[in-house]
Coordinates of C-alpha atoms and ligand atoms in Angstrom, one line a residue:
X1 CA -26.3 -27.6 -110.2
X2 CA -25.0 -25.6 -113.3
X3 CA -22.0 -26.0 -114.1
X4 CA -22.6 -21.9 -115.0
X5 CA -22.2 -21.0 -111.1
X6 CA -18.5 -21.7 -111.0
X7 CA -16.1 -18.5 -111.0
X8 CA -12.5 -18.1 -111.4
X9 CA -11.2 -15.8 -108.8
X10 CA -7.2 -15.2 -107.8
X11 CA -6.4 -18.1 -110.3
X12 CA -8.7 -20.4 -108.6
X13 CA -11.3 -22.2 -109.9
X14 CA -15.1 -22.4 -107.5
X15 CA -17.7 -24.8 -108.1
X16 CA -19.4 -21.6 -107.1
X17 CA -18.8 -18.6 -105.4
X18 CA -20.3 -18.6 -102.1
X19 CA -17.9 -19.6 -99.0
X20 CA -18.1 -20.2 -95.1
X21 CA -16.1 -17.6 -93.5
X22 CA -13.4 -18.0 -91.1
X23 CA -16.1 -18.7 -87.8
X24 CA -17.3 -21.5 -85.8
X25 CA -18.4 -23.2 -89.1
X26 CA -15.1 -23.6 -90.4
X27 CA -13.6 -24.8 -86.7
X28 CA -13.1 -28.3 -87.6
X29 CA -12.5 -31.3 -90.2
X30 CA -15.6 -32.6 -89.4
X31 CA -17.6 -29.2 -90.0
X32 CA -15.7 -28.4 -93.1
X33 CA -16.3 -31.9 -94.9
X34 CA -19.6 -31.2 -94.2
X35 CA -20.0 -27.8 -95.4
X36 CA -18.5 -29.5 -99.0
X37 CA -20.9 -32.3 -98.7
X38 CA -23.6 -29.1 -98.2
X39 CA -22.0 -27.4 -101.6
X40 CA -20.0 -24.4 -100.3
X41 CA -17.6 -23.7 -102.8
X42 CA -14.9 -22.9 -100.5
X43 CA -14.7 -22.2 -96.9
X44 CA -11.9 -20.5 -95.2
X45 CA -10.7 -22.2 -92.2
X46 CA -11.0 -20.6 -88.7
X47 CA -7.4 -18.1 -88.0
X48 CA -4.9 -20.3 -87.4
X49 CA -1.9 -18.8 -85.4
X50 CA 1.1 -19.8 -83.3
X51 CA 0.3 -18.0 -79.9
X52 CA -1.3 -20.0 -77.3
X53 CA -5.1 -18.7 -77.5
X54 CA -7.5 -19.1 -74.3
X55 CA -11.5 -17.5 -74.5
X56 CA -13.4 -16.0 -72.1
X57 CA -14.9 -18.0 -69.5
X58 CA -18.3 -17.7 -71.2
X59 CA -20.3 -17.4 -74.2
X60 CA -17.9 -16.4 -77.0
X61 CA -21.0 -15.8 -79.8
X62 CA -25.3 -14.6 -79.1
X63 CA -27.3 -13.1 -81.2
X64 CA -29.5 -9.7 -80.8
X65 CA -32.7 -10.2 -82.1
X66 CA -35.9 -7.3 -82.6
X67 CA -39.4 -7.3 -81.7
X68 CA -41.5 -6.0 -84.4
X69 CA -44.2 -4.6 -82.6
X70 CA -41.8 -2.8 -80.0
X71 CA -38.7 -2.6 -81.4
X72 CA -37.2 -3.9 -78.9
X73 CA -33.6 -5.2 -78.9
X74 CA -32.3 -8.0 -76.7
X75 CA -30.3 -11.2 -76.9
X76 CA -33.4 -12.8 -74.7
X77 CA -34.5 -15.7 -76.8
X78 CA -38.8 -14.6 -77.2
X79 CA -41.3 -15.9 -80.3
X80 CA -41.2 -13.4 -82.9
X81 CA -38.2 -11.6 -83.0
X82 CA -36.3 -11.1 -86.2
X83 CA -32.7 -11.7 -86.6
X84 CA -30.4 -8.3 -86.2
X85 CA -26.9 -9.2 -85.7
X86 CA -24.3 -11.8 -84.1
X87 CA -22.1 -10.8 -81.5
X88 CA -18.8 -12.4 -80.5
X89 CA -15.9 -12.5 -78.7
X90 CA -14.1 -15.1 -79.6
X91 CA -10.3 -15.1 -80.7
X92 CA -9.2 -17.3 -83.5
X93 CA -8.9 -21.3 -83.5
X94 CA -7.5 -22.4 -80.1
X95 CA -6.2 -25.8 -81.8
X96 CA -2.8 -25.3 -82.2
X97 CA -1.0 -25.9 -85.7
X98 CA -0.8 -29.0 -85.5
X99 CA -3.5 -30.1 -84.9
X100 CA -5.0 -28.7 -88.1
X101 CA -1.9 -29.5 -90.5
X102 CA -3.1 -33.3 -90.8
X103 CA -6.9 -31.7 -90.8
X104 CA -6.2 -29.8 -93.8
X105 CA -4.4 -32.3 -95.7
X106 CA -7.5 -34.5 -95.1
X107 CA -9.5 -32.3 -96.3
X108 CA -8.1 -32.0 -99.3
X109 CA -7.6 -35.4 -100.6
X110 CA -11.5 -35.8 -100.0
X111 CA -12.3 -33.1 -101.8
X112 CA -9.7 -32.0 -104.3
X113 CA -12.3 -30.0 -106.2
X114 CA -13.4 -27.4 -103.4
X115 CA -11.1 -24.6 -102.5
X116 CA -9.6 -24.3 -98.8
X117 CA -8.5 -21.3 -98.1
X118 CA -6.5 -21.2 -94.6
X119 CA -6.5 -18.3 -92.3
X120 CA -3.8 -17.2 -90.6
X121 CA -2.8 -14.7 -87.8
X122 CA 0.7 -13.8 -86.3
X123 CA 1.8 -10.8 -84.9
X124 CA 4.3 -7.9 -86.3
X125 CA 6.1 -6.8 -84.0
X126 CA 9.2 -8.2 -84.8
X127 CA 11.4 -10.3 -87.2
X128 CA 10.1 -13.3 -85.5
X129 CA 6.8 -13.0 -85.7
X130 CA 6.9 -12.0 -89.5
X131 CA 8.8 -15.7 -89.4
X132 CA 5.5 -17.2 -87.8
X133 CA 4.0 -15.7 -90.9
X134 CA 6.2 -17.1 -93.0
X135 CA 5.7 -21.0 -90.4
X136 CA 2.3 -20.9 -91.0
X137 CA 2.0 -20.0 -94.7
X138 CA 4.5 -22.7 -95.6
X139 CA 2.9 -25.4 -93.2
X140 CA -0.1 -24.8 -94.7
X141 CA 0.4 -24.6 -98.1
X142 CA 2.3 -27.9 -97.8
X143 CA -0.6 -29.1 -96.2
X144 CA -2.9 -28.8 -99.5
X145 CA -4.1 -25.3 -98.5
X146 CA -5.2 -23.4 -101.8
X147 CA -5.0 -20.2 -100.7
X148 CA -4.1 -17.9 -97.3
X149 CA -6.4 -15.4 -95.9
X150 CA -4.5 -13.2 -93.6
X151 CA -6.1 -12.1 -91.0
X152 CA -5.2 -8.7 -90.5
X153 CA -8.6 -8.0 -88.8
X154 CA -9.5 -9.8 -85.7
X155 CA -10.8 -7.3 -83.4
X156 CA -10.3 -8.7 -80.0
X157 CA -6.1 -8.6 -79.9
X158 CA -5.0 -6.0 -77.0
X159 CA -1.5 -6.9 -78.4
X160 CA -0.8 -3.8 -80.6
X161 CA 1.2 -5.9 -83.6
X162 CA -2.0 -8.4 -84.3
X163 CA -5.0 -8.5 -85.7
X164 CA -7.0 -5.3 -86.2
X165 CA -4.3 -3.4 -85.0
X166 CA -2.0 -4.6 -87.9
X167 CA -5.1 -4.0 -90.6
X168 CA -5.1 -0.1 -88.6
X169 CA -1.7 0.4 -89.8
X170 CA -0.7 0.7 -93.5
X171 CA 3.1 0.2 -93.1
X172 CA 2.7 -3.2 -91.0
X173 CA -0.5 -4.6 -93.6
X174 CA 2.3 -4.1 -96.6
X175 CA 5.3 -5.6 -94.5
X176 CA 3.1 -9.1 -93.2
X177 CA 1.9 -9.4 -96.5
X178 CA 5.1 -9.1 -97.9
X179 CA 6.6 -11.6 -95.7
X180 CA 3.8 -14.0 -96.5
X181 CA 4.3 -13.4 -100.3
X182 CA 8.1 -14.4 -100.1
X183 CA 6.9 -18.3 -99.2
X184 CA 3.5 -18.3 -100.6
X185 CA 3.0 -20.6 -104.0
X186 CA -0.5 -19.8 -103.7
X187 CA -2.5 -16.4 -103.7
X188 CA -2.9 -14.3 -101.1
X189 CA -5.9 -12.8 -99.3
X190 CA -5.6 -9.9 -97.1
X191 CA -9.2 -9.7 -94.8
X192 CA -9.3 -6.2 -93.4
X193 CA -11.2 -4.8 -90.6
X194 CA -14.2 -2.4 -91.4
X195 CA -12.7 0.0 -88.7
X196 CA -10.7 2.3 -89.9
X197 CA -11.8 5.5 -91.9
X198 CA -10.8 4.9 -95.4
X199 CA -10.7 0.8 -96.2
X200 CA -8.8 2.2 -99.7
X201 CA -5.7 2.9 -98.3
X202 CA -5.5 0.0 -96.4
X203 CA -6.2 -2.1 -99.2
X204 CA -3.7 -0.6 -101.1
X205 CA -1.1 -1.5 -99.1
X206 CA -2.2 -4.9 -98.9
X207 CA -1.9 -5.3 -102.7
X208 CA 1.5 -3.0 -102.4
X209 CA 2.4 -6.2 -100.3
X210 CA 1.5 -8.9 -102.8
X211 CA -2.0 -9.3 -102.6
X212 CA -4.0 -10.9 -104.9
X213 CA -7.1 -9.7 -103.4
X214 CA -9.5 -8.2 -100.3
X215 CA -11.9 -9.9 -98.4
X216 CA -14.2 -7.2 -96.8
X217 CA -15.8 -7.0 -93.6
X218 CA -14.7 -8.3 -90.3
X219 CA -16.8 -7.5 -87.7
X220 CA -17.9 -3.8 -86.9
X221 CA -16.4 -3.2 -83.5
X222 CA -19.6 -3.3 -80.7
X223 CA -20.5 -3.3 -77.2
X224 CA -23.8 -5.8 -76.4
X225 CA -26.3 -3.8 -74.8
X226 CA -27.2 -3.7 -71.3
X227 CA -30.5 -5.4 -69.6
X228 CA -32.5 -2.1 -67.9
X229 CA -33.7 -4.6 -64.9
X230 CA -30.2 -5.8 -63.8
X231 CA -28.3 -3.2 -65.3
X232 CA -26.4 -5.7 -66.5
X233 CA -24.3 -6.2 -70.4
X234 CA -26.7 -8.8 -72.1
X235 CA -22.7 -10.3 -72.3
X236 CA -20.3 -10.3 -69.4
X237 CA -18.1 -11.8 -67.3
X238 CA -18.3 -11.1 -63.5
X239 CA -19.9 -8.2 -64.6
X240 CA -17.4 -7.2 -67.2
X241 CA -17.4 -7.1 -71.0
X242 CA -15.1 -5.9 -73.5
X243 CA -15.2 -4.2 -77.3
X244 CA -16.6 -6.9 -79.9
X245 CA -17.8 -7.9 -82.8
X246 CA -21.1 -7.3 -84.8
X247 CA -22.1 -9.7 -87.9
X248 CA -25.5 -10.7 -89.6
X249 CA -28.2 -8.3 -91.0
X250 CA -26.9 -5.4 -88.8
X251 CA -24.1 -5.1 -90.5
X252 CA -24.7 -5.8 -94.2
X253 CA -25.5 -2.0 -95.7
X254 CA -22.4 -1.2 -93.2
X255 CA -20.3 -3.9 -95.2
X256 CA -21.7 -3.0 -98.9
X257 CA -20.3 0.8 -98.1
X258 CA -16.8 -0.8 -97.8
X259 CA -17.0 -3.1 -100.5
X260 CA -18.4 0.1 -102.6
X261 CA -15.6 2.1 -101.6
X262 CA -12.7 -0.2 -102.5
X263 CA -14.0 -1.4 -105.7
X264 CA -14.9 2.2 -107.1
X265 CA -11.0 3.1 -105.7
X266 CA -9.8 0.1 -107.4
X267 CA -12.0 -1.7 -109.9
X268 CA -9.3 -4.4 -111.5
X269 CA -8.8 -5.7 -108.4
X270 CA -10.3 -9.1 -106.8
X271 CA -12.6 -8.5 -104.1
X272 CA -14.4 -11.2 -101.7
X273 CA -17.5 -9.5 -100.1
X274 CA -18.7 -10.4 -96.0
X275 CA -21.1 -9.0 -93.8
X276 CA -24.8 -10.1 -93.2
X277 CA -25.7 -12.5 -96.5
X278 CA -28.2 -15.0 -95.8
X279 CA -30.0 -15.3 -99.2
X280 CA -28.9 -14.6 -102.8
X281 CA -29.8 -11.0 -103.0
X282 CA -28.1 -10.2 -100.1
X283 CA -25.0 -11.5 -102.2
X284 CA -26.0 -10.4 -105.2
X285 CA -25.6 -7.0 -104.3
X286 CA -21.8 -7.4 -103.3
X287 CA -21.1 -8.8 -107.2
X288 CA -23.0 -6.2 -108.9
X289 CA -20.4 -4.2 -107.2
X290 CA -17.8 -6.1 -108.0
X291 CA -16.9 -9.0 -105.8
X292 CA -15.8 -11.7 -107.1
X293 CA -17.0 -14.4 -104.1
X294 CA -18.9 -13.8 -101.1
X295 CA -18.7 -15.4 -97.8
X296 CA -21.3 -16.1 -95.4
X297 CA -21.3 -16.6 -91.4
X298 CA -23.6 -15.5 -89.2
X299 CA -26.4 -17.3 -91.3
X300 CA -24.8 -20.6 -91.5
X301 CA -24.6 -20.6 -87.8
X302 CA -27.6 -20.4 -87.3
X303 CA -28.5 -22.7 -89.8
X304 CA -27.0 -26.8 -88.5
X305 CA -23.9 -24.8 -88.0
X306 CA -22.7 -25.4 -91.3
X307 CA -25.0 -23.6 -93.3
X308 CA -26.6 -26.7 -95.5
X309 CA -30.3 -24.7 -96.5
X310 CA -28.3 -21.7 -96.8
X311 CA -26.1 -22.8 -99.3
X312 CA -29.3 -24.7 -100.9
X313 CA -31.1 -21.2 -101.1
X314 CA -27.9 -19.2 -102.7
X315 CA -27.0 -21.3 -105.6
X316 CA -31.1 -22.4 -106.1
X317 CA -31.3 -18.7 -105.9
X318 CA -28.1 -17.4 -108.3
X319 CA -29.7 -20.1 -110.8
X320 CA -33.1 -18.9 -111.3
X321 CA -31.8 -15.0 -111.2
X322 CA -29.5 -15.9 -114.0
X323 CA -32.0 -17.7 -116.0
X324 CA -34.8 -15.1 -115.4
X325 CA -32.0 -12.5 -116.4
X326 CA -30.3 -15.1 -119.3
X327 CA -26.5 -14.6 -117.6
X328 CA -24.3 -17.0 -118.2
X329 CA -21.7 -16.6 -115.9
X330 CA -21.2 -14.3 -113.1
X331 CA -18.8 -12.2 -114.7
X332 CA -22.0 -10.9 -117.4
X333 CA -23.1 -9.2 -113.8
X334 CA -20.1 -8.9 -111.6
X335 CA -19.4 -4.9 -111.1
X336 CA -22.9 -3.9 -113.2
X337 CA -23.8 -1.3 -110.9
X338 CA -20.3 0.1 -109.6
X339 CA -20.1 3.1 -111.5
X340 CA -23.7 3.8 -109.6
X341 CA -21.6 5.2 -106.5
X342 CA -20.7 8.9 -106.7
X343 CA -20.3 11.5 -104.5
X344 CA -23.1 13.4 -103.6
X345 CA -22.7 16.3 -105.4
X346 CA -23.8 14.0 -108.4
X347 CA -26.4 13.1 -107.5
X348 CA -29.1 15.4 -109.3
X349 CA -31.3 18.3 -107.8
X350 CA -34.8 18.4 -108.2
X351 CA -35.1 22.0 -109.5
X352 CA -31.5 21.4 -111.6
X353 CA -29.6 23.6 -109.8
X354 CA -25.6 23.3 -109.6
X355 CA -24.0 21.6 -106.7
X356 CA -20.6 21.1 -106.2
X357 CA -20.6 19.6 -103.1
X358 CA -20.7 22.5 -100.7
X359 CA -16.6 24.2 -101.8
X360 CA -16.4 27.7 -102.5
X361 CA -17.1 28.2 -105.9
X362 CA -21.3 27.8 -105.2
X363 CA -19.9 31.2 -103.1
X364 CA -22.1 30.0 -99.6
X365 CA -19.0 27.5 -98.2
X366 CA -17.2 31.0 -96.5
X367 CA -16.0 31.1 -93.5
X368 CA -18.1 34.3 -92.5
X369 CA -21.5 32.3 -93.6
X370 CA -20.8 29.4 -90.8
X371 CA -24.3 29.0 -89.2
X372 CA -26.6 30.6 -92.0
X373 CA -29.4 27.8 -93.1
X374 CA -27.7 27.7 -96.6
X375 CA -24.4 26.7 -94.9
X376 CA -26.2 24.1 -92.7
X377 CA -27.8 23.0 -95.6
X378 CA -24.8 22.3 -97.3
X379 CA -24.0 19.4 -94.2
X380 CA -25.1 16.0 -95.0
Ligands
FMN1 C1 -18.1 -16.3 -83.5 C2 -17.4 -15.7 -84.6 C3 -16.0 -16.0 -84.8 C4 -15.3 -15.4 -85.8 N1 -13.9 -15.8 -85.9 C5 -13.2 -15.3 -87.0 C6 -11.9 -15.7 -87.2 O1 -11.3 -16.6 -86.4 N2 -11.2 -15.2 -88.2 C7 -11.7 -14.2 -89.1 O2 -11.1 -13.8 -90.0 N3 -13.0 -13.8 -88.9 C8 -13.8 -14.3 -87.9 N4 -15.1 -14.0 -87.7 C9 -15.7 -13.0 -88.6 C10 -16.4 -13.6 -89.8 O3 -15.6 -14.4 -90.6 C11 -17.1 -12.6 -90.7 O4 -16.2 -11.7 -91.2 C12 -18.2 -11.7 -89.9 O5 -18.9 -12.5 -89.0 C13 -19.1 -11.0 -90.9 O6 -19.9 -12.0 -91.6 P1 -21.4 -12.4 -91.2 O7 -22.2 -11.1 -91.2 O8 -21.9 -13.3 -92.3 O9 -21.4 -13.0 -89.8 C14 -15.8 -14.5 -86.7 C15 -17.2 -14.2 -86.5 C16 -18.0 -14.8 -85.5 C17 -19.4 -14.4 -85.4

């Protein structure tokens, strides 16, 4: 393969610029030398953390799939039905530290050349968990890791100081990554969850923090649906289920919007794009607005668990766009179309008239004309 797919991003140099994200594919050694031998350019491990983990007594991962002709949506296996999303609700790795410091160093010395970036999850809640931070970033840096994700976006934590609930929360995403930047040798990733209201702020406090860049989305926050015979969640336990995650196809226009609005907010920063890429245009669209490296999951899991024809089809695919479009390097397209996302009151009229987005000056945003068809026309 071209040596024209590699990228540099954060200082660090990819064979090419699609990863495995942290998920099932990245659980193990054994998966992640595979995924090299495949030609990921990096993967990021599954979370590591310090906190005993335990999953549900069930199914952690399905997948909802469509029927064309009915639209129906079920996670029943039936022939014909199209991919929508994954659900999950699985926590991070349950393999403890150790057991993945020895992995890791492994890993590395078989494959200096790939990057492995390690994910990691504490809590926040107090000066000893922003130590665990600290534990786990200097284990596994010593370990040959080449970069930390922090995962500051796992959405299935009822413990208010983790997870989601630290990437909700401005003041704790600036003081974990700060702790983590104290130790760390080697740049920092802050992965932030998709459910908040305005990614940007969160983001900026990550890079407040030390950040050297934002991987964008987690999974959107989802219940599975429920079977209309049995009345039942397609997912439960004993009847139960809880909030979890969507991933895959679902979720990718849902994903670009976040990616869209942090790198119009802040356009010299690094940016690693997630959320429903199975094929290269899904991930070109993430660099033409301005990601730097994309990761994948949903697909590969579907595909040998690791992802090897996905992989195939991205860089097969990145190569003939970028000799059909004579790029070459990534950077000649990375960002191309971010200045094409403005608000709507750019966006032109067909008869020319001005819009300014609905505020007073257009004279029909006053209070008195609430509920008159030119005010209701003003709402998007
Ligand atoms: C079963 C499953 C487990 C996951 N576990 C983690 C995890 O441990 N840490 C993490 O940061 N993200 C985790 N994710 C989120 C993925 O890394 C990714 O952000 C998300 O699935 C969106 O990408 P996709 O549309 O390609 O699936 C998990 C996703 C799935 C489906």
């Amino acid at each position: 393969m071209p040596a024209r797919l590699a990228v540099d991003f954060t200082g660090l140099r990819f064979d090419n610029p699609f990863l495995l994200a942290s998920a099932p594919p990245t659980e193990s050694d054994s998966n992640i030398m595979r995924a090299f031998d495949a030609g990921w350019g990096g993967v990021v491990t599954k979370t590591i953390g310090l906190h005993p983990v335990v999953n549900v007594a069930g199914p952690k991962t399905k997948f909802l799939r469509a029927t064309p002709e009915s639209g129906q949506l079920s996670m029943q296996k039936r022939t014909g039905a199209a991919l929508h999303s994954s659900w999950n609700w699985e926590l991070i790795s349950d393999k403890p530290m150790d057991w993945w410091l020895p992995k890791l160093a492994r890993i590395k010395k078989a494959h200096p050349d790939r990057i492995l970036v390690a994910s990691i999850m504490a809590g926040s809640g107090s000066d000893r968990e922003l130590q665990n931070w600290q534990t786990l970033a200097t284990s596994c840096q010593d370990a040959g890791a080449d970069a930390f994700e922090l995962n500051l976006s796992c959405p299935h934590m009822d413990r208010e100081d983790m997870g989601s609930n630290i990437g909700k929360n401005q003041k704790l995403i600036s003081t974990v990554t700060q702790a983590v930047k104290e130790v760390a040798k080697v740049p920092i990733w802050a992965k932030l969850t998709p459910s908040t209201t305005d990614v940007v702020l969160e983001a900026r406090a990550a890079f407040a923090g030390g950040a050297d860049a934002i991987s964008s989305s987690n999974t959107f926050p989802s219940l599975p649906l429920v079977d209309p015979e049995s009345l039942e969640f397609e997912m439960n336990v004993d009847g139960l289920v809880s909030y979890g995650g969507l991933g895959g196809p679902a979720i990718l226009p849902q994903s670009l919007a976040k990616i869209g609005q942090l790198t119009t907010a802040l356009p010299d920063k690094s940016f690693s794009g997630i959320g429903g890429i199975a094929e290269f245009p899904h991930a070109l669209n993430y660099v033409l607005l301005g990601c730097g490296t994309v990761q994948v999951c949903t697909a590969a899991m579907l595909d040998h668990a690791i992802g090897p024809n996905v992989i195939k089809s991205l860089k097969a695919g990145m190569a003939e766009f970028m000799d059909r479009k004579h790029y070459g390097s990534l950077e000649q397209f990375r960002g191309l179309l971010r200045d094409r996302v403005v608000p709507h009151s750019q966006i032109r009229r067909p008869d020319e008239k001005d819009y300014r987005g609905g505020y007073d000056t257009e004279g029909y945003a006053k209070g008195e004309q609430v509920g008159t068809s030119k005010t209701v026309g003003t709402r998007d």
